[in-house]
Tab-separated table of C-alpha atoms and ligand atoms in Angstrom:
chain	number	residue	atom	x	y	z
A	291	MET	CA	-34.725	8.511	49.050
A	292	ARG	CA	-35.463	6.341	46.433
A	293	THR	CA	-38.466	4.723	46.748
A	294	HIS	CA	-40.180	8.375	48.051
A	295	THR	CA	-39.271	10.050	44.872
A	296	ILE	CA	-40.881	6.757	42.720
A	297	ILE	CA	-43.819	7.384	44.772
A	298	ALA	CA	-43.782	11.057	44.008
A	299	LEU	CA	-44.127	10.058	40.577
A	300	ALA	CA	-46.639	7.822	40.218
A	301	SER	CA	-49.030	10.124	42.455
A	302	VAL	CA	-47.713	13.083	39.757
A	303	SER	CA	-48.384	11.232	36.867
A	304	GLY	CA	-51.653	9.377	38.466
A	305	ALA	CA	-53.369	12.825	38.489
A	306	ILE	CA	-52.307	12.937	34.658
A	307	ALA	CA	-52.904	9.425	33.865
A	308	LEU	CA	-56.169	9.888	31.977
A	309	PRO	CA	-55.864	11.832	29.282
A	310	THR	CA	-51.573	10.851	28.953
A	311	GLU	CA	-51.573	6.999	28.916
A	312	GLN	CA	-54.996	6.617	27.114
A	313	GLN	CA	-54.484	5.913	23.051
A	314	PRO	CA	-55.457	8.401	20.791
A	315	LEU	CA	-59.000	7.386	19.463
A	316	TYR	CA	-58.975	7.968	16.129
A	317	ASP	CA	-55.227	8.652	14.135
A	318	PRO	CA	-55.813	12.116	13.534
A	319	SER	CA	-53.544	14.235	10.925
A	320	PRO	CA	-51.238	13.464	9.066
A	321	ARG	CA	-50.972	9.863	9.315
A	322	SER	CA	-54.521	9.040	8.778
A	323	PHE	CA	-54.418	11.322	6.021
A	324	LEU	CA	-51.506	9.743	4.195
A	325	LYS	CA	-53.197	6.124	4.639
A	326	VAL	CA	-56.022	7.473	2.502
A	327	GLN	CA	-53.385	8.599	0.181
A	328	GLU	CA	-51.497	5.548	0.300
A	329	GLU	CA	-54.863	3.010	-0.583
A	330	LEU	CA	-56.266	5.410	-2.920
A	331	LYS	CA	-52.710	5.278	-4.849
A	332	LYS	CA	-52.672	1.523	-4.260
A	333	ALA	CA	-56.271	0.887	-5.627
A	334	GLU	CA	-54.737	3.031	-8.696
A	335	ILE	CA	-57.842	5.375	-7.794
A	336	ILE	CA	-54.850	8.531	-7.656
A	337	PRO	CA	-53.834	9.113	-10.385
A	338	THR	CA	-56.497	7.159	-12.648
A	339	VAL	CA	-60.025	9.068	-11.444
A	340	ILE	CA	-57.887	12.045	-9.333
A	341	ASP	CA	-55.026	13.966	-9.912
A	342	ASP	CA	-52.508	13.084	-6.378
A	343	PHE	CA	-53.687	14.774	-3.391
A	344	LEU	CA	-53.341	14.832	0.350
A	345	PRO	CA	-56.624	14.985	2.255
A	346	SER	CA	-57.382	17.163	5.247
A	347	LEU	CA	-60.635	15.621	5.780
A	348	THR	CA	-62.065	12.662	6.732
A	349	LEU	CA	-65.309	11.237	4.940
A	350	SER	CA	-67.375	8.242	6.038
A	351	VAL	CA	-70.173	7.165	4.034
A	352	SER	CA	-72.610	4.308	5.694
A	353	TRP	CA	-75.357	2.684	4.588
A	354	LYS	CA	-78.175	0.821	6.775
A	355	LYS	CA	-75.973	-1.729	7.827
A	356	ASP	CA	-72.275	-0.843	6.445
A	357	ASP	CA	-69.237	1.612	5.586
A	358	ALA	CA	-67.204	2.667	3.382
A	359	ASP	CA	-63.606	1.716	4.617
A	360	LEU	CA	-61.091	2.116	1.964
A	361	GLY	CA	-61.983	-0.415	-0.032
A	362	ASN	CA	-63.861	-2.695	1.535
A	363	THR	CA	-66.295	-4.818	-0.538
A	364	ILE	CA	-69.918	-4.776	-0.075
A	365	LYS	CA	-72.905	-6.443	-1.891
A	366	PRO	CA	-75.099	-4.085	-4.301
A	367	LYS	CA	-78.115	-5.081	-2.873
A	368	ARG	CA	-76.632	-3.802	0.560
A	369	LEU	CA	-76.097	0.007	-1.140
A	370	GLN	CA	-80.204	0.404	-2.404
A	371	ASN	CA	-80.872	3.475	-0.102
A	372	GLN	CA	-78.711	6.525	-0.720
A	373	PRO	CA	-76.211	6.639	2.063
A	374	SER	CA	-75.122	9.093	4.893
A	375	VAL	CA	-72.368	11.122	4.395
A	376	SER	CA	-70.137	13.062	6.988
A	377	LEU	CA	-67.254	14.949	6.633
A	378	TYR	CA	-65.366	15.382	9.628
A	379	ASP	CA	-62.024	17.742	10.420
A	380	GLU	CA	-60.114	14.948	12.524
A	381	ALA	CA	-57.140	17.618	13.127
A	382	ASP	CA	-59.736	20.167	14.694
A	383	PRO	CA	-61.754	18.164	17.147
A	384	ASP	CA	-62.773	21.640	18.668
A	385	GLY	CA	-64.039	22.958	15.844
A	386	VAL	CA	-62.340	26.070	15.178
A	387	SER	CA	-61.137	25.982	11.556
A	388	PRO	CA	-62.315	27.838	8.739
A	389	ALA	CA	-62.904	24.653	7.403
A	390	LEU	CA	-66.261	24.376	8.912
A	391	ASP	CA	-67.847	27.271	7.064
A	392	LEU	CA	-67.647	26.507	3.569
A	393	SER	CA	-70.027	24.232	1.726
A	394	TYR	CA	-68.777	20.873	0.490
A	395	VAL	CA	-69.053	18.480	-2.350
A	396	VAL	CA	-69.494	14.808	-1.877
A	397	THR	CA	-69.735	13.154	-5.275
A	398	LEU	CA	-69.979	8.979	-5.960
A	399	THR	CA	-68.063	7.542	-9.625
A	400	ASP	CA	-67.406	4.394	-10.860
A	401	PRO	CA	-64.311	4.330	-13.266
A	402	ASP	CA	-65.058	0.534	-14.049
A	403	ALA	CA	-68.082	0.493	-16.398
A	404	PRO	CA	-68.972	-1.776	-17.603
A	405	SER	CA	-65.555	-3.610	-16.571
A	406	ARG	CA	-62.123	-2.647	-15.180
A	407	ASP	CA	-60.298	-4.169	-17.896
A	408	ASP	CA	-62.969	-2.330	-20.617
A	409	PRO	CA	-64.126	0.855	-19.052
A	410	GLU	CA	-65.442	2.289	-22.255
A	411	TRP	CA	-68.539	3.524	-20.403
A	412	SER	CA	-66.345	5.359	-17.849
A	413	GLU	CA	-66.660	7.168	-15.570
A	414	MET	CA	-70.249	6.623	-14.729
A	415	CYS	CA	-71.422	9.422	-12.429
A	416	HIS	CA	-73.634	8.042	-9.315
A	417	TRP	CA	-74.201	11.186	-7.165
A	418	ILE	CA	-73.714	14.692	-7.229
A	419	ALA	CA	-75.024	16.459	-3.282
A	420	ALA	CA	-73.880	19.965	-2.962
A	421	ASN	CA	-74.446	21.513	0.185
A	422	VAL	CA	-72.125	19.135	2.651
A	423	SER	CA	-70.974	20.399	6.132
A	424	VAL	CA	-67.763	19.657	8.295
A	425	SER	CA	-69.551	18.247	11.345
A	426	GLN	CA	-67.717	18.123	14.627
A	427	LYS	CA	-67.269	14.771	16.414
A	428	THR	CA	-66.781	15.022	20.324
A	429	PHE	CA	-63.789	12.923	21.533
A	430	SER	CA	-64.274	13.467	24.678
A	431	ILE	CA	-67.478	12.288	25.484
A	432	LEU	CA	-68.081	9.343	23.141
A	433	PRO	CA	-66.020	5.896	23.345
A	434	MET	CA	-65.910	5.439	19.989
A	435	PRO	CA	-65.748	8.138	16.940
A	436	ILE	CA	-69.626	7.052	15.330
A	437	PHE	CA	-68.623	7.721	11.952
A	438	GLY	CA	-72.253	8.220	9.903
A	439	ALA	CA	-73.559	8.876	13.273
A	440	VAL	CA	-75.228	12.272	11.965
A	441	ASP	CA	-77.340	11.332	9.323
A	442	TYR	CA	-77.909	13.910	6.579
A	443	GLU	CA	-81.565	14.370	6.711
A	444	GLU	CA	-80.964	15.730	10.388
A	445	ALA	CA	-77.827	17.564	9.266
A	446	GLY	CA	-80.181	19.040	6.794
A	447	GLY	CA	-80.346	20.284	3.261
A	448	LEU	CA	-78.032	17.704	0.861
A	449	ASP	CA	-78.579	19.366	-1.999
A	450	ASP	CA	-78.778	16.218	-5.303
A	451	VAL	CA	-77.277	17.744	-8.381
A	452	VAL	CA	-77.721	14.675	-9.304
A	453	GLU	CA	-79.277	12.169	-7.512
A	454	TYR	CA	-78.126	8.758	-6.116
A	455	LYS	CA	-78.223	5.933	-8.258
A	456	PRO	CA	-77.018	2.570	-6.298
A	457	PRO	CA	-74.067	0.837	-8.167
A	458	GLY	CA	-75.303	-1.876	-10.331
A	459	PRO	CA	-72.468	-3.611	-11.388
A	460	PRO	CA	-73.449	-5.384	-14.267
A	461	GLU	CA	-72.953	-9.760	-14.511
A	462	LYS	CA	-69.372	-10.666	-14.902
A	463	THR	CA	-67.501	-7.655	-14.925
A	464	GLY	CA	-65.699	-8.349	-11.857
A	465	LYS	CA	-65.201	-5.898	-8.926
A	466	HIS	CA	-65.876	-2.184	-9.932
A	467	ARG	CA	-64.230	0.349	-7.901
A	468	TYR	CA	-66.942	2.933	-6.302
A	469	VAL	CA	-65.306	6.158	-5.783
A	470	PHE	CA	-66.563	9.153	-2.735
A	471	LEU	CA	-64.394	11.904	-3.388
A	472	ALA	CA	-65.208	15.418	-1.187
A	473	PHE	CA	-64.549	18.715	-2.769
A	474	ALA	CA	-63.852	22.045	-1.635
A	475	PRO	CA	-64.850	25.624	-3.294
A	476	LYS	CA	-61.088	26.807	-4.579
A	477	ASN	CA	-62.347	30.394	-3.918
A	478	GLY	CA	-63.111	29.055	-0.848
A	479	THR	CA	-66.426	30.772	-0.331
A	480	THR	CA	-68.697	30.111	2.221
A	481	GLU	CA	-72.150	30.994	0.052
A	482	PRO	CA	-74.071	28.155	-2.026
A	483	LEU	CA	-72.561	26.975	-4.837
A	484	HIS	CA	-73.712	26.819	-8.363
A	485	LEU	CA	-72.542	24.151	-10.089
A	486	SER	CA	-73.005	22.687	-13.570
A	487	LYS	CA	-75.055	19.030	-13.912
A	488	PRO	CA	-73.670	16.667	-16.305
A	489	LYS	CA	-75.950	16.145	-19.205
A	490	GLU	CA	-75.710	12.533	-18.542
A	491	ARG	CA	-74.184	10.221	-16.413
A	492	GLN	CA	-71.839	8.566	-18.632
A	493	HIS	CA	-68.381	9.796	-19.347
A	494	TRP	CA	-69.731	12.750	-16.470
A	495	GLY	CA	-71.409	14.584	-19.752
A	496	THR	CA	-68.121	14.733	-21.074
A	497	GLY	CA	-68.237	12.576	-24.047
A	498	LYS	CA	-64.887	11.022	-23.662
A	499	GLU	CA	-64.127	7.988	-22.594
A	500	ARG	CA	-62.294	8.012	-19.204
A	501	GLY	CA	-64.101	11.368	-18.962
A	502	GLY	CA	-65.159	11.482	-15.309
A	503	VAL	CA	-65.069	13.352	-12.131
A	504	ARG	CA	-61.906	15.373	-12.642
A	505	ASP	CA	-63.281	16.878	-15.470
A	506	TRP	CA	-66.342	17.912	-13.673
A	507	ALA	CA	-64.266	19.752	-10.879
A	508	ARG	CA	-62.079	21.518	-12.981
A	509	GLU	CA	-64.821	22.899	-14.944
A	510	ASN	CA	-66.248	24.334	-11.576
A	511	GLU	CA	-63.180	25.003	-9.548
A	512	LEU	CA	-63.427	22.354	-6.921
A	513	VAL	CA	-60.562	20.774	-5.435
A	514	PRO	CA	-60.739	17.192	-3.474
A	515	VAL	CA	-60.113	17.355	0.247
A	516	ALA	CA	-61.665	13.668	1.005
A	517	ALA	CA	-61.882	10.387	-0.028
A	518	ASN	CA	-63.065	7.050	0.778
A	519	PHE	CA	-64.196	4.024	-1.670
A	520	ILE	CA	-65.569	0.440	-2.270
A	521	TYR	CA	-65.450	-2.437	-4.593
A	522	SER	CA	-68.634	-3.942	-5.094
A	523	GLN	CA	-69.635	-6.999	-7.459
A	524	ASN	CA	-72.363	-8.484	-9.674
A	525	LYS	CA	-72.698	-12.255	-7.867
A	526	LYS	CA	-72.966	-13.252	-10.933
A	527	GLN	CA	-69.260	-14.369	-12.400
B	827	LIG	C1	-77.686	23.902	2.790
B	827	LIG	O1	-77.855	23.261	4.487
B	827	LIG	C2	-78.266	24.956	5.243
B	827	LIG	C3	-77.834	23.918	6.975
B	827	LIG	O2	-76.873	23.255	6.622
B	827	LIG	C4	-79.499	24.581	4.764
B	827	LIG	O3	-80.543	25.397	5.590
B	827	LIG	C5	-80.075	24.821	3.564
B	827	LIG	O4	-81.557	25.220	2.920
B	827	LIG	C6	-79.124	24.172	2.761
B	827	LIG	N1	-79.485	24.520	0.925
B	827	LIG	C7	-79.844	23.951	-0.054
B	827	LIG	C8	-79.711	24.607	-0.952
B	827	LIG	O5	-79.924	22.858	0.400
B	828	LIG	C1	-66.938	30.101	-6.185
B	828	LIG	O1	-66.698	28.828	-6.394
B	828	LIG	C2	-67.856	28.315	-6.509
B	828	LIG	C3	-67.587	26.815	-7.015
B	828	LIG	O2	-67.290	26.509	-8.315
B	828	LIG	C4	-69.133	29.075	-7.810
B	828	LIG	O3	-69.999	28.666	-7.703
B	828	LIG	C5	-69.020	30.421	-7.062
B	828	LIG	O4	-69.760	31.096	-8.027
B	828	LIG	C6	-67.673	30.864	-6.683
B	828	LIG	N1	-68.161	32.253	-5.896
B	828	LIG	C7	-67.146	33.544	-6.459
B	828	LIG	C8	-67.881	34.261	-5.440
B	828	LIG	O5	-66.445	33.447	-7.188
């Protein structure tokens, strides 16, 4: 009787073993988003650069050989070319969410110019790219999520409001935080956005110390939805 039951259970679970026994390939919300929020706080990006927020999308940023990974360190020479950026909706791999139709903006800012201890030029605007869309990730087929696999050129139509300026941390200024933020229009429009262009990179054109991406986003009625960041420093320290 006992043996019988076990066999029956085994065959039932055998039939459904694949989906239930596999580890999730990528931890979907809300835990992975809490982790991003926590790393942003640890690095003092929240609240120095942006007010506290809980991400709702995943932002991947990839250069030729390196990926941004919430505070890893990458040499400046490997950051010379514009990275590919992709936004993913981890909570919605089937792509039925209205988030897919919005047009997003990705920015790169350096709050540590010329150094974290003395950020008198900060923030420095390194990039504003509009017309970023949410990519779908095919969990069921691929063995691993392929971050950065969707090239921005193939994905079509990144629209540079401010062109990518590669990180160039000066000598003897320690590690700089290079912060990528993705924003959505507060009004939820699916139309192309009309964004203001900062008059200069330094202070994002605000003319005030610590002026930066937060001011610009507020002016353009954008709300943060995703983030990633790296550290980089000049090799002469
Ligand atoms: C925005 O992206 C779409 C495709 O995703 C493209 O057709 C369009 O030309 C892009 N617009 C701009 C202003 O880059
Ligand atoms: C919605 O907000 C975006 C970004 O600020 C702006 O470009 C657009 O004109 C606004 N659209 C409407 C209908 O208010």
